[in-house]
PDB file of C-alpha atoms in Angstrom:
ATOM      1  CA  MET A   1     189.995 213.965  43.715  1.00  0.00           C
ATOM      2  CA  LYS A   2     188.243 211.728  46.315  1.00  0.00           C
ATOM      3  CA  THR A   3     189.994 210.809  49.577  1.00  0.00           C
ATOM      4  CA  LYS A   4     188.908 207.428  50.949  1.00  0.00           C
ATOM      5  CA  LYS A   5     189.478 205.979  54.395  1.00  0.00           C
ATOM      6  CA  LEU A   6     190.672 202.400  53.986  1.00  0.00           C
ATOM      7  CA  ASN A   7     188.483 200.954  56.764  1.00  0.00           C
ATOM      8  CA  ASP A   8     185.297 202.468  55.245  1.00  0.00           C
ATOM      9  CA  VAL A   9     185.706 201.302  51.618  1.00  0.00           C
ATOM     10  CA  TYR A  10     183.155 198.662  50.677  1.00  0.00           C
ATOM     11  CA  MET A  11     181.796 198.469  54.170  1.00  0.00           C
ATOM     12  CA  LYS A  12     178.441 200.271  53.995  1.00  0.00           C
ATOM     13  CA  GLU A  13     176.381 197.021  53.884  1.00  0.00           C
ATOM     14  CA  VAL A  14     178.534 195.478  56.648  1.00  0.00           C
ATOM     15  CA  LYS A  15     176.919 195.549  60.152  1.00  0.00           C
ATOM     16  CA  GLU A  16     179.717 193.668  62.044  1.00  0.00           C
ATOM     17  CA  LYS A  17     183.380 193.192  61.038  1.00  0.00           C
ATOM     18  CA  LYS A  18     186.741 192.372  62.468  1.00  0.00           C
ATOM     19  CA  ILE A  19     189.745 194.278  61.138  1.00  0.00           C
ATOM     20  CA  PHE A  20     193.355 193.246  61.132  1.00  0.00           C
ATOM     21  CA  LYS A  21     196.108 195.600  59.948  1.00  0.00           C
ATOM     22  CA  THR A  22     199.933 195.218  59.713  1.00  0.00           C
ATOM     23  CA  TYR A  23     202.845 196.584  57.702  1.00  0.00           C
ATOM     24  CA  ASP A  24     205.028 194.200  55.628  1.00  0.00           C
ATOM     25  CA  GLU A  25     208.495 195.572  55.225  1.00  0.00           C
ATOM     26  CA  LYS A  26     209.409 193.175  52.372  1.00  0.00           C
ATOM     27  CA  LEU A  27     206.293 194.058  50.339  1.00  0.00           C
ATOM     28  CA  ARG A  28     206.520 197.716  51.397  1.00  0.00           C
ATOM     29  CA  SER A  29     202.765 197.545  51.892  1.00  0.00           C
ATOM     30  CA  TYR A  30     200.169 197.744  54.593  1.00  0.00           C
ATOM     31  CA  ILE A  31     198.090 194.560  54.716  1.00  0.00           C
ATOM     32  CA  THR A  32     194.498 194.885  56.019  1.00  0.00           C
ATOM     33  CA  ILE A  33     191.924 192.076  56.419  1.00  0.00           C
ATOM     34  CA  LYS A  34     188.273 192.962  56.881  1.00  0.00           C
ATOM     35  CA  TYR A  35     186.437 189.853  58.045  1.00  0.00           C
ATOM     36  CA  VAL A  36     182.638 190.253  57.785  1.00  0.00           C
ATOM     37  CA  SER A  37     180.504 188.565  60.440  1.00  0.00           C
ATOM     38  CA  LYS A  38     177.158 190.294  59.784  1.00  0.00           C
ATOM     39  CA  MET A  39     175.668 191.964  56.695  1.00  0.00           C
ATOM     40  CA  ALA A  40     172.612 194.041  56.032  1.00  0.00           C
ATOM     41  CA  ASP A  41     172.587 192.690  52.506  1.00  0.00           C
ATOM     42  CA  GLU A  42     174.976 190.799  50.371  1.00  0.00           C
ATOM     43  CA  CYS A  43     176.980 192.718  47.729  1.00  0.00           C
ATOM     44  CA  THR A  44     176.667 191.255  44.232  1.00  0.00           C
ATOM     45  CA  THR A  45     177.936 192.006  40.774  1.00  0.00           C
ATOM     46  CA  PHE A  46     177.530 190.567  37.329  1.00  0.00           C
ATOM     47  CA  ILE A  47     180.647 188.757  36.102  1.00  0.00           C
ATOM     48  CA  ASN A  48     180.665 187.092  32.724  1.00  0.00           C
ATOM     49  CA  GLY A  49     176.795 187.206  32.626  1.00  0.00           C
ATOM     50  CA  ARG A  50     176.437 185.632  36.048  1.00  0.00           C
ATOM     51  CA  LYS A  51     175.305 187.221  39.276  1.00  0.00           C
ATOM     52  CA  VAL A  52     178.068 186.638  41.766  1.00  0.00           C
ATOM     53  CA  THR A  53     178.184 187.497  45.508  1.00  0.00           C
ATOM     54  CA  ILE A  54     181.458 189.216  46.274  1.00  0.00           C
ATOM     55  CA  LEU A  55     180.747 190.170  49.859  1.00  0.00           C
ATOM     56  CA  ASP A  56     178.528 188.557  52.437  1.00  0.00           C
ATOM     57  CA  LYS A  57     178.627 187.036  55.936  1.00  0.00           C
ATOM     58  CA  ASN A  58     181.845 185.076  56.539  1.00  0.00           C
ATOM     59  CA  TYR A  59     183.546 186.680  53.488  1.00  0.00           C
ATOM     60  CA  ALA A  60     186.586 188.898  53.744  1.00  0.00           C
ATOM     61  CA  VAL A  61     188.405 191.668  52.058  1.00  0.00           C
ATOM     62  CA  LEU A  62     192.263 191.330  51.897  1.00  0.00           C
ATOM     63  CA  GLU A  63     193.709 194.730  51.140  1.00  0.00           C
ATOM     64  CA  TYR A  64     197.185 195.744  50.138  1.00  0.00           C
ATOM     65  CA  THR A  65     198.145 199.464  50.297  1.00  0.00           C
ATOM     66  CA  PRO A  66     201.730 199.720  48.972  1.00  0.00           C
ATOM     67  CA  VAL A  67     203.645 202.769  50.028  1.00  0.00           C
ATOM     68  CA  ASN A  68     205.655 202.985  46.811  1.00  0.00           C
ATOM     69  CA  LEU A  69     202.984 202.248  44.102  1.00  0.00           C
ATOM     70  CA  ASN A  70     200.080 204.282  42.861  1.00  0.00           C
ATOM     71  CA  TYR A  71     197.401 201.837  43.568  1.00  0.00           C
ATOM     72  CA  ASN A  72     195.509 200.094  46.342  1.00  0.00           C
ATOM     73  CA  VAL A  73     194.295 196.541  45.770  1.00  0.00           C
ATOM     74  CA  ARG A  74     191.419 194.633  47.401  1.00  0.00           C
ATOM     75  CA  ALA A  75     190.978 190.902  47.036  1.00  0.00           C
ATOM     76  CA  PHE A  76     187.437 189.770  47.663  1.00  0.00           C
ATOM     77  CA  ILE A  77     187.454 186.323  49.361  1.00  0.00           C
ATOM     78  CA  ASN A  78     184.428 184.077  49.739  1.00  0.00           C
ATOM     79  CA  ASP A  79     183.453 181.881  52.739  1.00  0.00           C
ATOM     80  CA  LYS A  80     185.534 179.033  51.371  1.00  0.00           C
ATOM     81  CA  GLY A  81     188.740 181.082  51.226  1.00  0.00           C
ATOM     82  CA  LYS A  82     188.666 181.569  47.397  1.00  0.00           C
ATOM     83  CA  ILE A  83     189.548 184.838  45.827  1.00  0.00           C
ATOM     84  CA  LEU A  84     186.748 186.071  43.596  1.00  0.00           C
ATOM     85  CA  GLU A  85     188.230 189.329  42.282  1.00  0.00           C
ATOM     86  CA  TYR A  86     190.967 191.797  42.635  1.00  0.00           C
ATOM     87  CA  TYR A  87     189.965 195.415  42.601  1.00  0.00           C
ATOM     88  CA  PHE A  88     192.679 197.994  41.991  1.00  0.00           C
ATOM     89  CA  ASP A  89     191.986 201.648  42.767  1.00  0.00           C
ATOM     90  CA  VAL A  90     194.476 203.873  41.040  1.00  0.00           C
ATOM     91  CA  ILE A  91     195.627 206.431  43.539  1.00  0.00           C
ATOM     92  CA  ASP A  92     197.730 209.563  43.830  1.00  0.00           C
ATOM     93  CA  LYS A  93     199.090 208.982  47.332  1.00  0.00           C
ATOM     94  CA  ILE A  94     198.386 207.472  50.758  1.00  0.00           C
ATOM     95  CA  ASN A  95     198.261 209.321  54.069  1.00  0.00           C
ATOM     96  CA  ILE A  96     198.469 207.814  57.535  1.00  0.00           C
ATOM     97  CA  ILE A  97     196.481 209.785  60.157  1.00  0.00           C
ATOM     98  CA  ASP A  98     196.098 208.494  63.719  1.00  0.00           C
ATOM     99  CA  ASP A  99     196.807 204.841  62.593  1.00  0.00           C
ATOM    100  CA  ASP A 100     194.146 205.079  59.900  1.00  0.00           C
ATOM    101  CA  ILE A 101     195.041 204.766  56.194  1.00  0.00           C
ATOM    102  CA  TYR A 102     193.589 207.250  53.666  1.00  0.00           C
ATOM    103  CA  TYR A 103     194.298 207.374  49.996  1.00  0.00           C
ATOM    104  CA  ASP A 104     193.609 209.937  47.190  1.00  0.00           C
ATOM    105  CA  ASP A 105     191.620 208.037  44.600  1.00  0.00           C
ATOM    106  CA  LEU A 106     192.244 208.911  40.995  1.00  0.00           C
ATOM    107  CA  TYR A 107     188.930 207.440  39.871  1.00  0.00           C
ATOM    108  CA  LEU A 108     190.263 204.807  37.433  1.00  0.00           C
ATOM    109  CA  ASP A 109     189.919 201.153  38.441  1.00  0.00           C
ATOM    110  CA  VAL A 110     191.337 197.981  37.139  1.00  0.00           C
ATOM    111  CA  ILE A 111     189.375 194.814  38.087  1.00  0.00           C
ATOM    112  CA  TYR A 112     190.644 191.263  37.706  1.00  0.00           C
ATOM    113  CA  HIS A 113     187.880 188.715  37.879  1.00  0.00           C
ATOM    114  CA  THR A 114     189.173 185.230  38.795  1.00  0.00           C
ATOM    115  CA  LYS A 115     188.066 181.880  37.625  1.00  0.00           C
ATOM    116  CA  ASN A 116     186.565 181.394  41.100  1.00  0.00           C
ATOM    117  CA  ALA A 117     183.973 184.034  40.368  1.00  0.00           C
ATOM    118  CA  ASN A 118     183.032 183.327  36.738  1.00  0.00           C
ATOM    119  CA  GLY A 119     183.588 179.661  36.509  1.00  0.00           C
ATOM    120  CA  CYS A 120     185.630 179.682  33.250  1.00  0.00           C
ATOM    121  CA  CYS A 121     188.636 182.060  33.215  1.00  0.00           C
ATOM    122  CA  GLY A 122     190.146 185.192  34.580  1.00  0.00           C
ATOM    123  CA  TYR A 123     189.629 188.479  32.802  1.00  0.00           C
ATOM    124  CA  ILE A 124     190.456 192.121  33.270  1.00  0.00           C
ATOM    125  CA  THR A 125     188.292 195.262  32.992  1.00  0.00           C
ATOM    126  CA  LEU A 126     189.040 198.946  33.171  1.00  0.00           C
ATOM    127  CA  SER A 127     186.384 200.954  34.981  1.00  0.00           C
ATOM    128  CA  ASP A 128     185.434 204.532  35.595  1.00  0.00           C
ATOM    129  CA  GLU A 129     187.245 206.223  32.710  1.00  0.00           C
ATOM    130  CA  LYS A 130     184.451 208.748  32.368  1.00  0.00           C
ATOM    131  CA  GLU A 131     184.844 209.730  36.059  1.00  0.00           C
ATOM    132  CA  LEU A 132     188.597 210.265  35.383  1.00  0.00           C
ATOM    133  CA  ILE A 133     187.975 212.376  32.246  1.00  0.00           C
ATOM    134  CA  ASP A 134     185.260 214.367  34.082  1.00  0.00           C
ATOM    135  CA  ALA A 135     187.618 215.001  37.057  1.00  0.00           C
ATOM    136  CA  TYR A 136     190.255 216.345  34.633  1.00  0.00           C
ATOM    137  CA  LYS A 137     187.706 218.537  32.767  1.00  0.00           C
ATOM    138  CA  ASN A 138     186.409 219.937  36.019  1.00  0.00           C
ATOM    139  CA  LYS A 139     190.018 220.579  37.164  1.00  0.00           C
ATOM    140  CA  ASP A 140     189.635 218.213  40.186  1.00  0.00           C
ATOM    141  CA  ILE A 141     192.888 216.647  39.033  1.00  0.00           C
ATOM    142  CA  SER A 142     195.922 217.955  37.123  1.00  0.00           C
ATOM    143  CA  LYS A 143     197.092 216.792  33.589  1.00  0.00           C
ATOM    144  CA  LYS A 144     200.042 215.041  35.399  1.00  0.00           C
ATOM    145  CA  GLN A 145     197.638 213.049  37.624  1.00  0.00           C
ATOM    146  CA  PHE A 146     195.396 212.247  34.659  1.00  0.00           C
ATOM    147  CA  ASP A 147     198.271 210.864  32.689  1.00  0.00           C
ATOM    148  CA  MET A 148     199.659 208.963  35.636  1.00  0.00           C
ATOM    149  CA  ALA A 149     196.290 207.332  36.259  1.00  0.00           C
ATOM    150  CA  TYR A 150     196.204 205.964  32.711  1.00  0.00           C
ATOM    151  CA  ASN A 151     199.872 204.857  32.868  1.00  0.00           C
ATOM    152  CA  VAL A 152     199.316 203.045  36.170  1.00  0.00           C
ATOM    153  CA  ALA A 153     196.177 201.310  34.811  1.00  0.00           C
ATOM    154  CA  LEU A 154     197.950 200.294  31.603  1.00  0.00           C
ATOM    155  CA  ASN A 155     200.941 198.863  33.581  1.00  0.00           C
ATOM    156  CA  LEU A 156     198.609 197.058  35.979  1.00  0.00           C
ATOM    157  CA  MET A 157     196.658 195.452  33.106  1.00  0.00           C
ATOM    158  CA  ASP A 158     199.963 194.397  31.482  1.00  0.00           C
ATOM    159  CA  GLU A 159     201.164 192.855  34.804  1.00  0.00           C
ATOM    160  CA  LEU A 160     197.810 190.999  35.116  1.00  0.00           C
ATOM    161  CA  ARG A 161     197.873 189.686  31.545  1.00  0.00           C
ATOM    162  CA  ASN A 162     201.442 188.536  32.068  1.00  0.00           C
ATOM    163  CA  ARG A 163     200.609 187.079  35.513  1.00  0.00           C
ATOM    164  CA  ASN A 164     203.308 189.029  37.306  1.00  0.00           C
ATOM    165  CA  ASN A 165     201.511 191.311  39.728  1.00  0.00           C
ATOM    166  CA  LYS A 166     203.209 190.707  42.998  1.00  0.00           C
ATOM    167  CA  PHE A 167     199.978 190.872  45.087  1.00  0.00           C
ATOM    168  CA  VAL A 168     197.965 188.626  42.824  1.00  0.00           C
ATOM    169  CA  LYS A 169     200.800 186.059  42.848  1.00  0.00           C
ATOM    170  CA  ARG A 170     200.477 185.856  46.614  1.00  0.00           C
ATOM    171  CA  GLY A 171     196.964 184.415  46.274  1.00  0.00           C
ATOM    172  CA  ASN A 172     195.281 183.962  49.627  1.00  0.00           C
ATOM    173  CA  LYS A 173     198.512 183.284  51.624  1.00  0.00           C
ATOM    174  CA  ASP A 174     198.318 186.506  53.595  1.00  0.00           C
ATOM    175  CA  TYR A 175     194.578 185.878  54.279  1.00  0.00           C
ATOM    176  CA  LEU A 176     195.335 182.427  55.669  1.00  0.00           C
ATOM    177  CA  LYS A 177     198.308 183.687  57.695  1.00  0.00           C
ATOM    178  CA  TYR A 178     196.579 186.646  59.309  1.00  0.00           C
ATOM    179  CA  MET A 179     193.073 185.239  59.708  1.00  0.00           C
ATOM    180  CA  LYS A 180     194.332 183.230  62.661  1.00  0.00           C
ATOM    181  CA  GLY A 181     194.882 186.549  64.467  1.00  0.00           C
ATOM    182  CA  LEU A 182     191.259 187.585  64.161  1.00  0.00           C
TER     183      LEU A 182
END
């Protein structure tokens, strides 16, 4: 299993950033905004056959780390405040150490690409199944963790298809609310 530090995830190309973090009791989730002011190089990915920049100067990552769910979600937001994609890491648990958030990543990821990124529609992909299977075969995770990862991913994809994931439904409202504090 991989342990990731929240403030380091997707930040290796970032040269300067501002970070805001709070806890929302109603959501039972930490909310983190990583606003990028300087990049070494833009981060791009291919979405629906088009090369799309998902992180660059004046972009942000809005991150939700719920304490009661087995996933962490990042919303990649462009310089116009539009959400390009939601990236869900399936996780085992979170840990708070010295005000830093860490999570135990269970390899499997669910990605929801928005219309803002691909120009036509939103769609969902499941990623890193091979990593999950290899981790189980190599005894890095238990059978219980393996099964949980798939169940969490399947439930997430169902929520996304039915448009009822509570974090996606929030859109960029938390980004707009908390960006004023940066």
